[in-house]
Amino acid sequence: MKTRLFIVDDHYLVIEGIRSLLQQEEDIEWMGHASNGESCLAFLEKDEPEVILMDISMPGMSGIELCKEVKKRYPGIRILGLSTFNQRSFVEKMIESGANGYVLKNASKEELLKAIQAAKAFKSYLSFEAVEALRNHTEKEVPILTRREKEVLEQIAEGMTNQEIGEKLFISSTTVDTHRKNLMMKFEAKNVAALIHLASKAGMI
Amino acid sequence: MKTRLFIVDDHYLVIEGIRSLLQQEEDIEWMGHASNGESCLAFLEKDEPEVILMDISMPGMSGIELCKEVKKRYPGIRILGLSTFNQRSFVEKMIESGANGYVLKNASKEELLKAIQAAKAFKSYLSFEAVEALRNHTEKEVPILTRREKEVLEQIAEGMTNQEIGEKLFISSTTVDTHRKNLMMKFEAKNVAALIHLASKAGMI
DNA sequence: TATAAAATCCTGTTTTTACAGGATATCAGG
DNA sequence: CCTGATATCCTGTAAAAACAGGATTTTATA
């Protein structure tokens, strides 16, 4: 019995590459692909795959949000996280959101096939690096920010003062200051300069 | 005549995917791949491809450094930047480092082939998004910094205060403050946060 | 060798941030 | 229903940065 596979990734070359890679596999049926969460959900209304390969970082709805949504609507579908990031926080979030496994983009074809087969059998599979990421607490992780913290961070990066941010977001400047404090705690930054530097390196602004 | 192609990327699935995609192409000869800058340079000592597809973000030596090095040692080799980032700074840095083109990972197979053919003919090719990235921010000019200003900027980004920077560079904290003022003037930044943000986007830290 | 650019240093004042140490309301998940 | 996370708000003090407006020395180069 063939495994009905669907893929969601915003990088066309990755999709086409994996498609081409799996085309020669007898036991995989390629159902199609989507380049964002919205079109993935639209596809699922018409047809239901067994396994979805899902990129984490996508424009619009993130893989984590999409994973939650898909699992809520279609609990039978197995989801494999697919990403370039081997950061603990990402792997963790994805598993928490209901993913059955996690494969890094630097995994081998064999590893990918193993993960797909495991997912089909309702088992879980984490690629080696993903397991390492979960084990390795020492590795510097990208902090997970709340909606408000992200908004405040963006405004700080634009050069706005607490007062200006407060006016813009309709909150008190002291509240902005609290968010700022929390941001610096999360990033373990000494001051704004370090905060913006770290956030920028992490690709969050 | 076949195009002798080599690829450098730390994501195995991307390599295998692109290999699989291009295998059916008549006019491309797959020479091999490397997962980092060092092994790429080692390969080039033995054999010389015509075109190298090169990822920008890699562990160890970055694509930008590798590009410079390859162009220095083997000026005849054409290099195509390959990345998920459509940020101006990356595209620009890569071109400055001698790359003949830039293709995003969400490009189509046709676009990739076009870029490879252009590179083979010593022409340049930028994928649509890369051109957009270059066009969108052309107005913003990156300020030219002095040696000292760069040093101070780096220290500021690390979270050091004027006093700490002064001690480290054996100058007065007031001098550091002057450099800071000049940096903010050059970047037209309102405060450190904006300064670090702009400098980071410009790829200067 | 002029001259411009760079690097150094200073005294103030005002504004903003950093840090400490709270409190309250809401809402989702176990 | 309780707990934890989120978001909101507050008072204070100390430290740092931002701003203004200087000056001197060094260094590269036209």
Short mmCIF file of C-alpha atoms (C1' of nucleotides) in Angstrom, two decimals:
data_model
loop_
_atom_site.label_atom_id
_atom_site.label_comp_id
_atom_site.label_asym_id
_atom_site.label_seq_id
_atom_site.Cartn_x
_atom_site.Cartn_y
_atom_site.Cartn_z
CA MET A 1 0.00 0.00 0.00
CA LYS A 2 1.36 3.34 -1.07
CA THR A 3 1.81 6.19 1.38
CA ARG A 4 -0.18 9.23 0.31
CA LEU A 5 2.20 12.15 0.81
CA PHE A 6 1.70 15.90 0.71
CA ILE A 7 4.29 18.62 1.17
CA VAL A 8 4.11 22.22 2.40
CA ASP A 9 7.18 24.40 1.84
CA ASP A 10 7.67 27.90 0.54
CA HIS A 11 10.84 26.94 -1.32
CA TYR A 12 9.99 25.65 -4.72
CA LEU A 13 13.36 24.05 -5.32
CA VAL A 14 13.02 22.06 -2.10
CA ILE A 15 9.58 20.82 -3.10
CA GLU A 16 10.67 19.89 -6.60
CA GLY A 17 13.83 18.34 -5.26
CA ILE A 18 12.07 16.11 -2.75
CA ARG A 19 9.41 15.24 -5.32
CA SER A 20 12.08 14.22 -7.77
CA LEU A 21 13.86 12.30 -5.03
CA LEU A 22 10.79 10.36 -3.99
CA GLN A 23 9.43 9.79 -7.48
CA GLN A 24 11.51 6.66 -7.86
CA GLU A 25 10.11 5.24 -4.63
CA GLU A 26 7.48 2.59 -5.22
CA ASP A 27 5.61 2.98 -1.99
CA ILE A 28 5.03 6.71 -2.06
CA GLU A 29 2.17 8.46 -3.79
CA TRP A 30 2.80 12.13 -4.37
CA MET A 31 -0.45 13.98 -3.78
CA GLY A 32 0.74 17.50 -4.34
CA HIS A 33 2.20 20.47 -2.58
CA ALA A 34 1.40 23.87 -1.15
CA SER A 35 3.65 26.85 -0.56
CA ASN A 36 1.81 28.18 2.48
CA GLY A 37 -0.52 27.20 5.28
CA GLU A 38 -3.65 28.64 3.72
CA SER A 39 -3.42 26.69 0.48
CA CYS A 40 -2.54 23.56 2.43
CA LEU A 41 -5.77 23.83 4.43
CA ALA A 42 -7.68 24.49 1.21
CA PHE A 43 -6.26 21.31 -0.31
CA LEU A 44 -7.17 19.23 2.73
CA GLU A 45 -10.84 20.15 2.30
CA LYS A 46 -10.87 18.22 -0.94
CA ASP A 47 -8.46 15.40 -0.33
CA GLU A 48 -6.74 13.83 2.65
CA PRO A 49 -3.15 12.59 2.60
CA GLU A 50 -1.72 10.19 5.16
CA VAL A 51 1.48 12.10 5.81
CA ILE A 52 2.32 15.78 5.42
CA LEU A 53 5.91 17.03 5.20
CA MET A 54 5.72 20.49 6.67
CA ASP A 55 8.29 23.29 6.65
CA ILE A 56 8.44 25.33 9.84
CA SER A 57 9.40 28.75 8.58
CA MET A 58 6.92 30.00 6.04
CA PRO A 59 5.50 33.38 5.16
CA GLY A 60 2.14 33.92 6.79
CA MET A 61 0.99 31.01 8.92
CA SER A 62 4.00 29.27 10.48
CA GLY A 63 4.47 25.52 10.44
CA ILE A 64 3.71 25.40 14.13
CA GLU A 65 0.35 27.12 13.73
CA LEU A 66 -0.49 25.07 10.65
CA CYS A 67 0.41 21.86 12.49
CA LYS A 68 -2.00 22.67 15.31
CA GLU A 69 -4.77 23.55 12.89
CA VAL A 70 -4.37 20.43 10.75
CA LYS A 71 -4.24 18.14 13.80
CA LYS A 72 -7.40 19.78 15.15
CA ARG A 73 -9.34 19.37 11.93
CA TYR A 74 -7.88 16.06 10.78
CA PRO A 75 -6.45 14.09 13.72
CA GLY A 76 -5.72 11.14 11.44
CA ILE A 77 -3.14 12.94 9.35
CA ARG A 78 0.48 12.43 10.42
CA ILE A 79 2.76 15.43 10.24
CA LEU A 80 6.52 15.51 9.79
CA GLY A 81 8.29 18.76 10.61
CA LEU A 82 10.89 19.69 8.02
CA SER A 83 13.35 22.46 8.71
CA THR A 84 16.88 23.77 8.52
CA PHE A 85 16.81 24.64 12.20
CA ASN A 86 18.05 22.17 14.74
CA GLN A 87 17.16 24.46 17.62
CA ARG A 88 15.63 22.81 20.59
CA SER A 89 12.78 25.31 20.80
CA PHE A 90 11.59 24.61 17.26
CA VAL A 91 11.69 20.85 17.59
CA GLU A 92 9.93 21.09 20.92
CA LYS A 93 7.21 23.45 19.70
CA MET A 94 6.55 21.28 16.67
CA ILE A 95 6.18 18.11 18.75
CA GLU A 96 3.99 19.94 21.23
CA SER A 97 1.80 21.06 18.34
CA GLY A 98 1.16 17.44 17.46
CA ALA A 99 3.81 16.60 14.87
CA ASN A 100 4.73 12.92 14.61
CA GLY A 101 8.32 13.55 13.71
CA TYR A 102 10.97 16.02 12.73
CA VAL A 103 13.47 15.79 9.89
CA LEU A 104 16.24 18.24 9.16
CA LYS A 105 16.92 19.39 5.64
CA ASN A 106 20.43 18.04 5.92
CA ALA A 107 19.12 14.53 6.59
CA SER A 108 19.68 11.79 4.03
CA LYS A 109 17.07 10.35 1.71
CA GLU A 110 17.08 7.16 3.76
CA GLU A 111 16.36 9.09 6.92
CA LEU A 112 13.49 10.90 5.25
CA LEU A 113 12.01 7.60 4.03
CA LYS A 114 12.37 6.08 7.48
CA ALA A 115 10.57 9.04 8.98
CA ILE A 116 7.75 8.79 6.44
CA GLN A 117 7.36 5.05 7.03
CA ALA A 118 7.34 5.56 10.79
CA ALA A 119 4.75 8.31 10.47
CA LYS A 120 2.56 6.11 8.27
CA ALA A 121 2.64 3.46 11.01
CA PHE A 122 1.66 6.10 13.59
CA LYS A 123 5.10 5.92 15.11
CA SER A 124 7.32 8.90 15.71
CA TYR A 125 10.68 9.64 14.18
CA LEU A 126 13.19 12.36 15.01
CA SER A 127 16.28 12.81 12.89
CA PHE A 128 19.59 12.51 14.66
CA GLU A 129 20.20 16.23 14.88
CA ALA A 130 16.71 16.82 16.21
CA VAL A 131 17.34 14.37 19.02
CA GLU A 132 20.64 16.10 19.71
CA ALA A 133 18.90 19.45 19.83
CA LEU A 134 16.45 18.13 22.42
CA ARG A 135 19.28 16.67 24.46
CA ASN A 136 21.55 19.69 24.22
CA HIS A 137 20.36 22.20 26.76
CA THR A 138 23.55 24.21 26.59
CA GLU A 139 22.99 25.30 23.02
CA LYS A 140 21.88 28.89 22.74
CA GLU A 141 18.29 28.88 21.70
CA VAL A 142 16.24 31.53 20.07
CA PRO A 143 13.81 32.76 22.69
CA ILE A 144 10.13 32.42 21.96
CA LEU A 145 8.42 35.79 22.04
CA THR A 146 4.79 36.63 22.64
CA ARG A 147 2.77 38.64 20.14
CA ARG A 148 3.18 41.83 22.15
CA GLU A 149 6.87 41.31 22.73
CA LYS A 150 7.42 40.96 18.99
CA GLU A 151 5.53 44.19 18.35
CA VAL A 152 7.53 46.05 20.97
CA LEU A 153 10.80 44.59 19.70
CA GLU A 154 10.08 45.81 16.19
CA GLN A 155 9.32 49.30 17.43
CA ILE A 156 12.49 49.40 19.54
CA ALA A 157 14.49 48.40 16.47
CA GLU A 158 12.91 51.29 14.59
CA GLY A 159 14.40 53.64 17.16
CA MET A 160 11.21 54.46 19.04
CA THR A 161 11.37 55.34 22.74
CA ASN A 162 9.17 53.63 25.32
CA GLN A 163 6.84 56.60 25.34
CA GLU A 164 6.46 56.68 21.57
CA ILE A 165 5.85 52.92 21.48
CA GLY A 166 3.25 53.26 24.21
CA GLU A 167 1.39 55.90 22.21
CA LYS A 168 1.53 53.81 19.06
CA LEU A 169 0.31 50.60 20.69
CA PHE A 170 -2.15 52.37 23.01
CA ILE A 171 -0.48 51.15 26.19
CA SER A 172 1.41 52.88 28.97
CA SER A 173 5.12 53.57 28.56
CA THR A 174 5.72 51.60 31.75
CA THR A 175 4.11 48.57 30.15
CA VAL A 176 6.43 48.97 27.20
CA ASP A 177 9.27 49.08 29.70
CA THR A 178 8.13 45.78 31.20
CA HIS A 179 8.07 44.16 27.79
CA ARG A 180 11.52 45.57 27.17
CA LYS A 181 12.76 44.07 30.44
CA ASN A 182 11.27 40.70 29.55
CA LEU A 183 12.81 40.83 26.09
CA MET A 184 16.21 41.49 27.59
CA MET A 185 15.75 38.66 30.04
CA LYS A 186 14.74 36.24 27.31
CA PHE A 187 17.68 37.20 25.12
CA GLU A 188 20.04 37.50 28.08
CA ALA A 189 21.06 40.88 26.73
CA LYS A 190 22.79 43.57 28.76
CA ASN A 191 21.13 46.46 26.98
CA VAL A 192 19.14 47.44 23.88
CA ALA A 193 22.17 47.35 21.62
CA ALA A 194 22.86 43.71 22.51
CA LEU A 195 19.15 42.93 22.31
CA ILE A 196 18.78 44.27 18.78
CA HIS A 197 22.02 42.60 17.74
CA LEU A 198 20.90 39.18 18.99
CA ALA A 199 17.38 39.53 17.65
CA SER A 200 18.77 40.58 14.29
CA LYS A 201 21.19 37.66 14.17
CA ALA A 202 18.31 35.35 15.01
CA GLY A 203 16.40 36.78 12.06
CA MET A 204 13.56 38.06 14.23
CA ILE A 205 13.72 41.61 12.94
CA MET B 1 28.76 20.60 -24.51
CA LYS B 2 27.73 19.72 -20.98
CA THR B 3 27.99 22.19 -18.14
CA ARG B 4 30.19 20.82 -15.38
CA LEU B 5 28.28 21.63 -12.18
CA PHE B 6 29.25 21.42 -8.52
CA ILE B 7 27.12 22.26 -5.50
CA VAL B 8 27.94 23.42 -1.97
CA ASP B 9 25.13 23.28 0.58
CA ASP B 10 24.93 22.02 4.12
CA HIS B 11 21.42 20.63 3.56
CA TYR B 12 21.66 17.16 2.20
CA LEU B 13 18.05 17.02 1.06
CA VAL B 14 18.54 20.20 -0.95
CA ILE B 15 21.62 18.74 -2.63
CA GLU B 16 19.95 15.43 -3.39
CA GLY B 17 16.83 17.22 -4.51
CA ILE B 18 18.60 19.47 -6.96
CA ARG B 19 20.73 16.59 -8.17
CA SER B 20 17.62 14.56 -8.81
CA LEU B 21 16.01 17.52 -10.56
CA LEU B 22 18.97 18.12 -12.84
CA GLN B 23 19.73 14.47 -13.54
CA GLN B 24 17.22 14.42 -16.36
CA GLU B 25 18.85 17.44 -17.95
CA GLU B 26 21.02 16.51 -20.92
CA ASP B 27 23.38 19.43 -20.79
CA ILE B 28 24.42 19.23 -17.17
CA GLU B 29 27.20 17.10 -15.80
CA TRP B 30 26.98 16.58 -12.06
CA MET B 31 30.49 16.69 -10.65
CA GLY B 32 29.67 16.28 -7.01
CA HIS B 33 28.89 18.22 -3.90
CA ALA B 34 30.31 19.51 -0.65
CA SER B 35 28.56 20.37 2.59
CA ASN B 36 30.96 23.11 3.66
CA GLY B 37 33.53 25.57 2.37
CA GLU B 38 36.58 23.56 3.39
CA SER B 39 35.64 20.40 1.53
CA CYS B 40 34.64 22.48 -1.46
CA LEU B 41 38.14 23.99 -1.64
CA ALA B 42 39.63 20.53 -1.20
CA PHE B 43 37.62 19.24 -4.15
CA LEU B 44 38.68 22.15 -6.37
CA GLU B 45 42.33 21.20 -5.91
CA LYS B 46 41.66 17.99 -7.78
CA ASP B 47 39.03 18.97 -10.30
CA GLU B 48 37.55 22.16 -11.65
CA PRO B 49 33.85 22.62 -12.44
CA GLU B 50 32.51 25.39 -14.64
CA VAL B 51 29.71 26.47 -12.37
CA ILE B 52 29.29 26.18 -8.60
CA LEU B 53 25.90 26.47 -6.92
CA MET B 54 26.72 27.89 -3.51
CA ASP B 55 24.57 28.23 -0.42
CA ILE B 56 25.15 31.38 1.59
CA SER B 57 24.46 30.25 5.12
CA MET B 58 26.71 27.37 6.05
CA PRO B 59 28.38 26.27 9.26
CA GLY B 60 32.00 27.38 9.36
CA MET B 61 33.06 29.36 6.30
CA SER B 62 30.12 31.37 4.93
CA GLY B 63 29.19 31.39 1.27
CA ILE B 64 30.46 34.94 1.00
CA GLU B 65 33.93 34.04 2.28
CA LEU B 66 34.02 30.88 0.18
CA CYS B 67 32.99 32.84 -2.91
CA LYS B 68 35.86 35.29 -2.45
CA GLU B 69 38.35 32.50 -1.90
CA VAL B 70 37.23 30.47 -4.91
CA LYS B 71 37.27 33.52 -7.19
CA LYS B 72 40.77 34.37 -6.00
CA ARG B 73 42.17 30.91 -6.62
CA TYR B 74 40.12 30.01 -9.70
CA PRO B 75 38.89 33.14 -11.47
CA GLY B 76 37.48 31.02 -14.29
CA ILE B 77 34.86 29.31 -12.15
CA ARG B 78 31.39 30.87 -12.22
CA ILE B 79 29.51 31.01 -8.95
CA LEU B 80 25.77 31.12 -8.40
CA GLY B 81 24.55 32.17 -4.95
CA LEU B 82 21.73 29.96 -3.67
CA SER B 83 19.77 30.98 -0.62
CA THR B 84 16.47 31.34 1.11
CA PHE B 85 17.19 34.97 1.92
CA ASN B 86 16.11 37.71 -0.41
CA GLN B 87 17.72 40.40 1.71
CA ARG B 88 19.52 43.11 -0.17
CA SER B 89 22.62 42.83 1.96
CA PHE B 90 23.09 39.15 1.16
CA VAL B 91 22.55 39.51 -2.55
CA GLU B 92 24.84 42.53 -2.63
CA LYS B 93 27.60 40.90 -0.56
CA MET B 94 27.53 37.86 -2.77
CA ILE B 95 27.78 39.88 -5.99
CA GLU B 96 30.54 42.01 -4.47
CA SER B 97 32.39 38.83 -3.61
CA GLY B 98 32.42 37.91 -7.27
CA ALA B 99 29.32 35.74 -7.71
CA ASN B 100 27.89 35.64 -11.24
CA GLY B 101 24.32 35.25 -10.13
CA TYR B 102 21.88 34.65 -7.34
CA VAL B 103 18.99 32.23 -7.22
CA LEU B 104 16.47 31.87 -4.44
CA LYS B 105 15.45 28.47 -3.18
CA ASN B 106 11.86 29.22 -4.06
CA ALA B 107 12.80 29.73 -7.70
CA SER B 108 11.54 27.31 -10.34
CA LYS B 109 13.60 24.64 -12.06
CA GLU B 110 13.46 26.70 -15.25
CA GLU B 111 14.86 29.71 -13.46
CA LEU B 112 17.68 27.64 -12.01
CA LEU B 113 18.53 26.25 -15.45
CA LYS B 114 18.48 29.74 -16.94
CA ALA B 115 20.86 30.93 -14.25
CA ILE B 116 23.22 28.02 -14.84
CA GLN B 117 23.21 28.58 -18.59
CA ALA B 118 23.84 32.29 -18.12
CA ALA B 119 26.70 31.57 -15.73
CA LYS B 120 28.24 29.10 -18.17
CA ALA B 121 28.24 31.84 -20.82
CA PHE B 122 29.88 34.23 -18.33
CA LYS B 123 26.69 36.23 -18.09
CA SER B 124 25.00 37.13 -14.86
CA TYR B 125 21.57 36.08 -13.70
CA LEU B 126 19.58 37.25 -10.71
CA SER B 127 16.29 35.62 -9.86
CA PHE B 128 13.27 37.89 -9.76
CA GLU B 129 13.18 38.23 -5.99
CA ALA B 130 16.89 39.02 -5.87
CA VAL B 131 16.42 41.85 -8.36
CA GLU B 132 13.50 43.11 -6.28
CA ALA B 133 15.65 43.02 -3.16
CA LEU B 134 18.30 45.11 -4.89
CA ARG B 135 15.80 47.55 -6.34
CA ASN B 136 13.70 48.10 -3.24
CA HIS B 137 16.35 49.66 -1.10
CA THR B 138 18.65 51.30 -3.62
CA GLU B 139 17.96 54.71 -2.09
CA LYS B 140 19.41 53.72 1.25
CA GLU B 141 23.15 54.05 1.01
CA VAL B 142 25.40 52.21 3.37
CA PRO B 143 27.60 54.73 5.18
CA ILE B 144 31.36 54.35 4.99
CA LEU B 145 32.87 53.85 8.41
CA THR B 146 36.40 54.47 9.63
CA ARG B 147 38.49 51.75 11.27
CA ARG B 148 37.77 53.10 14.73
CA GLU B 149 34.08 53.55 14.11
CA LYS B 150 33.78 49.92 13.04
CA GLU B 151 35.55 48.80 16.21
CA VAL B 152 33.29 50.91 18.38
CA LEU B 153 30.20 49.74 16.50
CA GLU B 154 31.09 46.10 17.11
CA GLN B 155 31.58 46.71 20.81
CA ILE B 156 28.29 48.58 21.07
CA ALA B 157 26.55 45.63 19.41
CA GLU B 158 28.09 43.34 22.03
CA GLY B 159 26.33 45.36 24.70
CA MET B 160 29.34 47.25 26.04
CA THR B 161 28.88 50.71 27.53
CA ASN B 162 30.97 53.70 26.47
CA GLN B 163 33.13 53.30 29.56
CA GLU B 164 33.77 49.61 28.95
CA ILE B 165 34.58 50.22 25.31
CA GLY B 166 36.96 53.01 26.30
CA GLU B 167 38.81 50.67 28.65
CA LYS B 168 39.00 47.97 26.04
CA LEU B 169 40.28 50.23 23.25
CA PHE B 170 42.47 52.33 25.59
CA ILE B 171 40.64 55.56 24.85
CA SER B 172 38.46 57.86 26.94
CA SER B 173 34.77 57.12 27.29
CA THR B 174 34.07 60.57 25.91
CA THR B 175 35.92 59.66 22.75
CA VAL B 176 33.79 56.57 22.43
CA ASP B 177 30.79 58.83 22.82
CA THR B 178 32.00 61.00 19.96
CA HIS B 179 32.38 57.94 17.73
CA ARG B 180 28.92 56.87 18.77
CA LYS B 181 27.54 60.28 17.82
CA ASN B 182 29.26 60.12 14.45
CA LEU B 183 27.96 56.61 13.85
CA MET B 184 24.43 57.75 14.55
CA MET B 185 24.87 60.71 12.23
CA LYS B 186 26.19 58.53 9.44
CA PHE B 187 23.37 56.02 9.80
CA GLU B 188 20.80 58.75 10.47
CA ALA B 189 19.71 56.73 13.49
CA LYS B 190 17.72 58.15 16.40
CA ASN B 191 19.37 55.92 19.03
CA VAL B 192 21.49 52.79 19.53
CA ALA B 193 18.62 50.45 18.84
CA ALA B 194 18.07 51.96 15.41
CA LEU B 195 21.82 52.11 14.83
CA ILE B 196 22.35 48.42 15.52
CA HIS B 197 19.28 47.52 13.51
CA LEU B 198 20.46 49.47 10.45
CA ALA B 199 24.06 48.27 10.76
CA SER B 200 22.83 44.70 11.08
CA LYS B 201 20.55 44.97 8.04
CA ALA B 202 23.49 46.38 6.10
CA GLY B 203 25.52 43.34 7.08
CA MET B 204 28.13 45.38 8.91
CA ILE B 205 27.88 43.45 12.14
"C1'" DT C 1 53.26 71.32 2.88
"C1'" DA C 2 48.73 72.64 3.27
"C1'" DT C 3 44.52 70.54 4.10
"C1'" DA C 4 40.98 67.36 5.09
"C1'" DA C 5 39.74 63.52 7.52
"C1'" DA C 6 40.19 60.93 11.53
"C1'" DA C 7 40.91 60.28 16.28
"C1'" DT C 8 41.39 62.06 20.51
"C1'" DC C 9 39.51 64.68 24.66
"C1'" DC C 10 36.51 67.99 27.43
"C1'" DT C 11 32.07 70.25 30.11
"C1'" DG C 12 27.57 70.58 30.61
"C1'" DT C 13 22.19 69.40 30.43
"C1'" DT C 14 18.28 66.60 29.27
"C1'" DT C 15 16.25 62.42 28.07
"C1'" DT C 16 15.96 57.67 28.18
"C1'" DT C 17 17.07 53.30 29.76
"C1'" DA C 18 18.26 49.84 33.31
"C1'" DC C 19 17.15 47.85 37.45
"C1'" DA C 20 14.35 46.71 41.68
"C1'" DG C 21 10.17 45.44 43.32
"C1'" DG C 22 5.96 45.47 43.24
"C1'" DA C 23 0.29 44.76 41.65
"C1'" DT C 24 -3.92 43.33 38.97
"C1'" DA C 25 -6.79 41.27 35.20
"C1'" DT C 26 -7.42 37.80 31.72
"C1'" DC C 27 -7.46 33.54 29.61
"C1'" DA C 28 -6.14 28.89 28.17
"C1'" DG C 29 -4.87 24.15 29.52
"C1'" DG C 30 -4.26 20.34 32.55
"C1'" DC D 1 -10.67 25.09 39.59
"C1'" DC D 2 -6.15 26.12 39.89
"C1'" DT D 3 -1.97 27.39 37.68
"C1'" DG D 4 0.97 29.60 34.55
"C1'" DA D 5 1.57 32.63 30.93
"C1'" DT D 6 0.39 37.03 29.12
"C1'" DA D 7 -0.58 41.71 29.34
"C1'" DT D 8 -1.38 45.53 31.78
"C1'" DC D 9 0.07 49.27 35.16
"C1'" DC D 10 2.70 51.64 39.06
"C1'" DT D 11 6.85 54.06 42.02
"C1'" DG D 12 11.45 54.89 42.62
"C1'" DT D 13 16.66 55.29 41.87
"C1'" DA D 14 20.85 54.86 39.33
"C1'" DA D 15 23.14 54.54 35.14
"C1'" DA D 16 23.70 55.45 30.55
"C1'" DA D 17 22.81 57.63 26.31
"C1'" DA D 18 21.48 61.68 23.56
"C1'" DC D 19 22.31 66.33 22.62
"C1'" DA D 20 24.97 70.74 22.32
"C1'" DG D 21 29.13 72.84 21.50
"C1'" DG D 22 33.37 73.00 21.84
"C1'" DA D 23 39.06 71.76 21.27
"C1'" DT D 24 43.61 69.45 20.04
"C1'" DT D 25 46.51 66.10 17.82
"C1'" DT D 26 47.56 62.79 14.40
"C1'" DT D 27 47.65 61.01 9.82
"C1'" DA D 28 47.04 60.39 5.10
"C1'" DT D 29 47.28 62.50 0.64
"C1'" DA D 30 46.57 65.78 -3.05
#
